PDB file of C-alpha atoms in Angstrom:
ATOM      1  CA  MET A  10      81.323 408.312 181.673  1.00 47.00           C
ATOM      2  CA  LYS A  11      79.664 405.728 179.455  1.00 50.00           C
ATOM      3  CA  ASN A  12      75.938 405.605 179.200  1.00 51.00           C
ATOM      4  CA  GLU A  13      75.268 402.093 180.433  1.00 52.00           C
ATOM      5  CA  SER A  14      71.828 400.623 180.246  1.00 53.00           C
ATOM      6  CA  ILE A  15      70.535 399.164 183.458  1.00 54.00           C
ATOM      7  CA  ARG A  16      69.418 395.596 183.072  1.00 46.00           C
ATOM      8  CA  PRO A  17      66.925 394.152 185.546  1.00 45.00           C
ATOM      9  CA  LEU A  18      68.255 391.409 187.801  1.00 43.00           C
ATOM     10  CA  ARG A  19      67.312 387.977 186.581  1.00 44.00           C
ATOM     11  CA  THR A  20      66.799 385.133 189.007  1.00 53.00           C
ATOM     12  CA  ILE A  21      69.015 382.161 188.461  1.00 47.00           C
ATOM     13  CA  ARG A  22      67.126 379.002 187.670  1.00 52.00           C
ATOM     14  CA  SER A  23      68.277 375.472 188.284  1.00 51.00           C
ATOM     15  CA  PHE A  24      67.059 374.445 184.857  1.00 53.00           C
ATOM     16  CA  VAL A  25      67.325 375.385 181.223  1.00 51.00           C
ATOM     17  CA  ILE A  26      64.202 374.888 179.155  1.00 54.00           C
ATOM     18  CA  ARG A  27      65.064 372.854 176.109  1.00 57.00           C
ATOM     19  CA  GLU A  28      61.729 372.010 174.640  1.00 60.00           C
ATOM     20  CA  GLY A  29      62.844 369.293 172.273  1.00 67.00           C
ATOM     21  CA  ARG A  30      60.146 367.646 170.193  1.00 76.00           C
ATOM     22  CA  PHE A  31      56.643 368.360 171.451  1.00 72.00           C
ATOM     23  CA  THR A  32      54.523 365.815 169.592  1.00 86.00           C
ATOM     24  CA  ASP A  33      50.938 366.367 168.544  1.00 87.00           C
ATOM     25  CA  ALA A  34      49.817 363.671 171.006  1.00 83.00           C
ATOM     26  CA  GLN A  35      51.616 365.474 173.848  1.00 86.00           C
ATOM     27  CA  LYS A  36      50.146 368.840 172.807  1.00 87.00           C
ATOM     28  CA  ASN A  37      46.670 367.315 172.625  1.00 87.00           C
ATOM     29  CA  ALA A  38      47.090 365.742 176.066  1.00 85.00           C
ATOM     30  CA  VAL A  39      48.069 369.099 177.557  1.00 88.00           C
ATOM     31  CA  ALA A  40      45.179 370.885 175.841  1.00 91.00           C
ATOM     32  CA  LYS A  41      42.608 368.258 176.842  1.00 93.00           C
ATOM     33  CA  LEU A  42      43.787 367.156 180.306  1.00 91.00           C
ATOM     34  CA  TRP A  43      45.461 370.226 181.812  1.00 91.00           C
ATOM     35  CA  PRO A  44      42.192 371.803 183.051  1.00 92.00           C
ATOM     36  CA  ASN A  45      41.510 368.759 185.287  1.00 93.00           C
ATOM     37  CA  LEU A  46      45.032 367.610 186.170  1.00 94.00           C
ATOM     38  CA  GLY A  47      47.102 370.785 186.096  1.00 92.00           C
ATOM     39  CA  ILE A  48      47.574 373.285 188.899  1.00 91.00           C
ATOM     40  CA  GLU A  49      48.029 376.963 188.069  1.00 88.00           C
ATOM     41  CA  ILE A  50      50.082 378.819 190.674  1.00 85.00           C
ATOM     42  CA  GLU A  51      50.102 382.415 189.411  1.00 77.00           C
ATOM     43  CA  SER A  52      47.442 383.969 191.614  1.00 65.00           C
ATOM     44  CA  ALA A  53      47.014 381.503 194.437  1.00 63.00           C
ATOM     45  CA  TYR A  54      48.567 382.232 197.820  1.00 74.00           C
ATOM     46  CA  PRO A  55      48.589 380.293 199.934  1.00 84.00           C
ATOM     47  CA  LEU A  56      48.259 377.440 197.519  1.00 87.00           C
ATOM     48  CA  ASN A  57      46.135 374.689 199.064  1.00 89.00           C
ATOM     49  CA  LEU A  58      47.166 371.678 197.026  1.00 93.00           C
ATOM     50  CA  ASN A  59      44.631 369.375 198.692  1.00 92.00           C
ATOM     51  CA  ASP A  60      41.854 371.271 196.903  1.00 92.00           C
ATOM     52  CA  TYR A  61      42.986 369.698 193.615  1.00 94.00           C
ATOM     53  CA  PHE A  62      42.492 366.081 194.712  1.00 96.00           C
ATOM     54  CA  LEU A  63      39.335 364.022 195.180  1.00 95.00           C
ATOM     55  CA  THR A  64      40.713 362.303 198.290  1.00 96.00           C
ATOM     56  CA  LEU A  65      42.449 364.054 201.180  1.00 96.00           C
ATOM     57  CA  GLN A  66      45.764 362.203 201.611  1.00 97.00           C
ATOM     58  CA  PRO A  67      49.337 363.143 202.518  1.00 98.00           C
ATOM     59  CA  LEU A  68      51.127 365.081 199.750  1.00 98.00           C
ATOM     60  CA  VAL A  69      54.451 364.277 198.101  1.00 98.00           C
ATOM     61  CA  PHE A  70      56.281 366.489 195.596  1.00 97.00           C
ATOM     62  CA  ASP A  71      58.164 364.968 192.665  1.00 97.00           C
ATOM     63  CA  ILE A  72      60.471 367.739 191.482  1.00 94.00           C
ATOM     64  CA  GLY A  73      61.715 367.558 187.900  1.00 90.00           C
ATOM     65  CA  PHE A  74      59.983 364.329 186.894  1.00 93.00           C
ATOM     66  CA  GLY A  75      61.204 364.483 183.262  1.00 89.00           C
ATOM     67  CA  ASN A  76      59.190 361.989 181.222  1.00 90.00           C
ATOM     68  CA  GLY A  77      57.365 360.854 184.364  1.00 94.00           C
ATOM     69  CA  GLU A  78      58.090 357.127 184.474  1.00 95.00           C
ATOM     70  CA  SER A  79      59.071 357.223 188.149  1.00 96.00           C
ATOM     71  CA  LEU A  80      56.159 359.486 189.083  1.00 97.00           C
ATOM     72  CA  ILE A  81      53.630 357.203 187.385  1.00 98.00           C
ATOM     73  CA  SER A  82      55.179 354.077 188.893  1.00 98.00           C
ATOM     74  CA  ILE A  83      55.252 355.360 192.470  1.00 98.00           C
ATOM     75  CA  ALA A  84      51.733 356.808 192.208  1.00 98.00           C
ATOM     76  CA  GLN A  85      50.474 353.378 191.129  1.00 98.00           C
ATOM     77  CA  GLN A  86      52.272 351.689 194.024  1.00 98.00           C
ATOM     78  CA  ARG A  87      51.250 354.260 196.650  1.00 98.00           C
ATOM     79  CA  SER A  88      47.569 354.986 196.114  1.00 97.00           C
ATOM     80  CA  ASP A  89      47.485 356.113 199.768  1.00 98.00           C
ATOM     81  CA  LEU A  90      49.438 359.274 198.826  1.00 98.00           C
ATOM     82  CA  ASN A  91      48.754 362.236 196.560  1.00 98.00           C
ATOM     83  CA  PHE A  92      51.579 363.329 194.265  1.00 98.00           C
ATOM     84  CA  VAL A  93      52.272 366.739 192.805  1.00 98.00           C
ATOM     85  CA  GLY A  94      54.733 366.580 189.923  1.00 97.00           C
ATOM     86  CA  ILE A  95      56.609 369.799 189.205  1.00 96.00           C
ATOM     87  CA  GLU A  96      58.267 370.103 185.801  1.00 93.00           C
ATOM     88  CA  VAL A  97      59.200 372.728 183.222  1.00 89.00           C
ATOM     89  CA  TYR A  98      59.655 370.270 180.315  1.00 86.00           C
ATOM     90  CA  ARG A  99      56.328 370.410 178.451  1.00 90.00           C
ATOM     91  CA  PRO A 100      56.816 367.229 176.368  1.00 92.00           C
ATOM     92  CA  GLY A 101      57.328 365.348 179.650  1.00 92.00           C
ATOM     93  CA  ILE A 102      54.180 366.917 181.058  1.00 94.00           C
ATOM     94  CA  GLY A 103      52.275 365.803 177.970  1.00 95.00           C
ATOM     95  CA  MET A 104      53.571 362.240 178.362  1.00 94.00           C
ATOM     96  CA  VAL A 105      52.562 362.110 182.029  1.00 96.00           C
ATOM     97  CA  LEU A 106      49.098 363.518 181.381  1.00 97.00           C
ATOM     98  CA  ARG A 107      48.487 360.846 178.740  1.00 96.00           C
ATOM     99  CA  LYS A 108      49.616 358.107 181.148  1.00 97.00           C
ATOM    100  CA  ILE A 109      47.478 359.457 183.993  1.00 97.00           C
ATOM    101  CA  GLU A 110      44.413 359.284 181.750  1.00 96.00           C
ATOM    102  CA  GLU A 111      45.336 355.887 180.317  1.00 96.00           C
ATOM    103  CA  LEU A 112      45.842 354.356 183.790  1.00 97.00           C
ATOM    104  CA  ASP A 113      42.973 356.309 185.392  1.00 97.00           C
ATOM    105  CA  LEU A 114      45.161 357.614 188.227  1.00 97.00           C
ATOM    106  CA  ASN A 115      43.489 360.048 190.618  1.00 97.00           C
ATOM    107  CA  ASN A 116      46.430 360.760 192.900  1.00 98.00           C
ATOM    108  CA  ILE A 117      48.640 362.855 190.580  1.00 98.00           C
ATOM    109  CA  ARG A 118      48.442 366.528 189.682  1.00 98.00           C
ATOM    110  CA  ILE A 119      50.978 368.516 187.657  1.00 97.00           C
ATOM    111  CA  ILE A 120      52.512 371.969 188.014  1.00 96.00           C
ATOM    112  CA  ASN A 121      54.394 373.568 185.125  1.00 94.00           C
ATOM    113  CA  ALA A 122      56.651 376.029 186.961  1.00 91.00           C
ATOM    114  CA  ASP A 123      59.931 376.643 188.714  1.00 88.00           C
ATOM    115  CA  VAL A 124      59.866 374.747 192.004  1.00 90.00           C
ATOM    116  CA  MET A 125      61.061 377.781 193.984  1.00 88.00           C
ATOM    117  CA  ASN A 126      57.976 379.715 192.858  1.00 88.00           C
ATOM    118  CA  VAL A 127      55.797 376.822 193.986  1.00 92.00           C
ATOM    119  CA  LEU A 128      57.460 376.354 197.372  1.00 92.00           C
ATOM    120  CA  SER A 129      57.061 380.028 198.188  1.00 90.00           C
ATOM    121  CA  LYS A 130      53.276 379.717 197.746  1.00 92.00           C
ATOM    122  CA  ILE A 131      52.531 376.734 199.970  1.00 92.00           C
ATOM    123  CA  ASN A 132      52.015 376.663 203.706  1.00 91.00           C
ATOM    124  CA  ASP A 133      54.423 375.338 206.297  1.00 93.00           C
ATOM    125  CA  ASP A 134      54.130 371.626 207.109  1.00 94.00           C
ATOM    126  CA  SER A 135      52.208 370.891 203.869  1.00 94.00           C
ATOM    127  CA  LEU A 136      54.203 367.958 202.496  1.00 97.00           C
ATOM    128  CA  LEU A 137      54.911 364.451 203.714  1.00 98.00           C
ATOM    129  CA  GLY A 138      57.859 364.086 201.353  1.00 97.00           C
ATOM    130  CA  VAL A 139      59.839 365.359 198.397  1.00 96.00           C
ATOM    131  CA  LEU A 140      61.282 363.251 195.577  1.00 96.00           C
ATOM    132  CA  ILE A 141      64.259 364.554 193.613  1.00 92.00           C
ATOM    133  CA  TRP A 142      65.779 361.903 191.383  1.00 86.00           C
ATOM    134  CA  PHE A 143      68.431 363.886 189.482  1.00 76.00           C
ATOM    135  CA  PRO A 144      69.014 367.130 191.384  1.00 65.00           C
ATOM    136  CA  ASP A 145      72.201 368.536 189.969  1.00 67.00           C
ATOM    137  CA  PRO A 146      73.182 367.743 186.402  1.00 63.00           C
ATOM    138  CA  TRP A 147      75.568 370.689 186.479  1.00 62.00           C
ATOM    139  CA  PRO A 148      79.076 369.254 186.987  1.00 68.00           C
ATOM    140  CA  LYS A 149      81.210 372.305 186.216  1.00 71.00           C
ATOM    141  CA  LYS A 150      82.115 374.880 188.842  1.00 73.00           C
ATOM    142  CA  ARG A 151      80.751 377.706 186.705  1.00 71.00           C
ATOM    143  CA  HIS A 152      77.358 375.945 186.837  1.00 65.00           C
ATOM    144  CA  GLN A 153      77.262 376.005 190.632  1.00 69.00           C
ATOM    145  CA  LYS A 154      74.670 378.788 190.546  1.00 68.00           C
ATOM    146  CA  ARG A 155      72.272 376.435 188.719  1.00 67.00           C
ATOM    147  CA  ARG A 156      72.436 373.602 191.218  1.00 72.00           C
ATOM    148  CA  LEU A 157      69.107 372.838 192.842  1.00 79.00           C
ATOM    149  CA  ILE A 158      70.465 371.651 196.164  1.00 80.00           C
ATOM    150  CA  GLN A 159      71.495 374.927 197.745  1.00 83.00           C
ATOM    151  CA  LYS A 160      70.887 376.491 201.134  1.00 88.00           C
ATOM    152  CA  GLU A 161      67.855 378.583 200.111  1.00 88.00           C
ATOM    153  CA  PHE A 162      66.180 375.601 198.473  1.00 88.00           C
ATOM    154  CA  LEU A 163      66.805 373.321 201.441  1.00 92.00           C
ATOM    155  CA  LEU A 164      65.448 375.917 203.867  1.00 94.00           C
ATOM    156  CA  GLU A 165      62.229 376.091 201.835  1.00 94.00           C
ATOM    157  CA  ILE A 166      61.986 372.287 201.746  1.00 95.00           C
ATOM    158  CA  ILE A 167      62.444 372.101 205.525  1.00 96.00           C
ATOM    159  CA  ARG A 168      59.738 374.734 205.965  1.00 95.00           C
ATOM    160  CA  VAL A 169      57.132 372.882 203.897  1.00 96.00           C
ATOM    161  CA  LEU A 170      57.873 369.361 205.160  1.00 97.00           C
ATOM    162  CA  GLN A 171      55.715 368.089 208.010  1.00 91.00           C
ATOM    163  CA  SER A 172      57.644 368.013 211.265  1.00 81.00           C
TER     164      SER A 172
END
């Protein structure tokens, strides 16, 4: 019998972090603006997202906002809503933080985490809506495990959406 090492199970993520170029301006924006505009999720449960906004308004998630153009645009158009952008791409987060400051937007906060970790920490009926612009850039069958739109994800979305 071979002596096989036991590897811990790793959760499958719907994303692959490819940092790309993280400019000095983006790094500075994260360092300077994250304390006021970022939401840390490690220890908080349940996570009351309304505590991070100045105005109590319905919440909308933008999952995987990339460089944030859509998130910024919709937040400008819908000042009656609060937006929580969830992204793992740090250069994109840096770009969005710079834009939020430049445009003086008060209805956007950012989370740098896997969306499944975030969903598991928020209460039922917490969100008015969820935006997912490019959910499944995984065309091959072998990538099926990485697709965001799966049963477990949809069940969590249904749970957190207001009925």
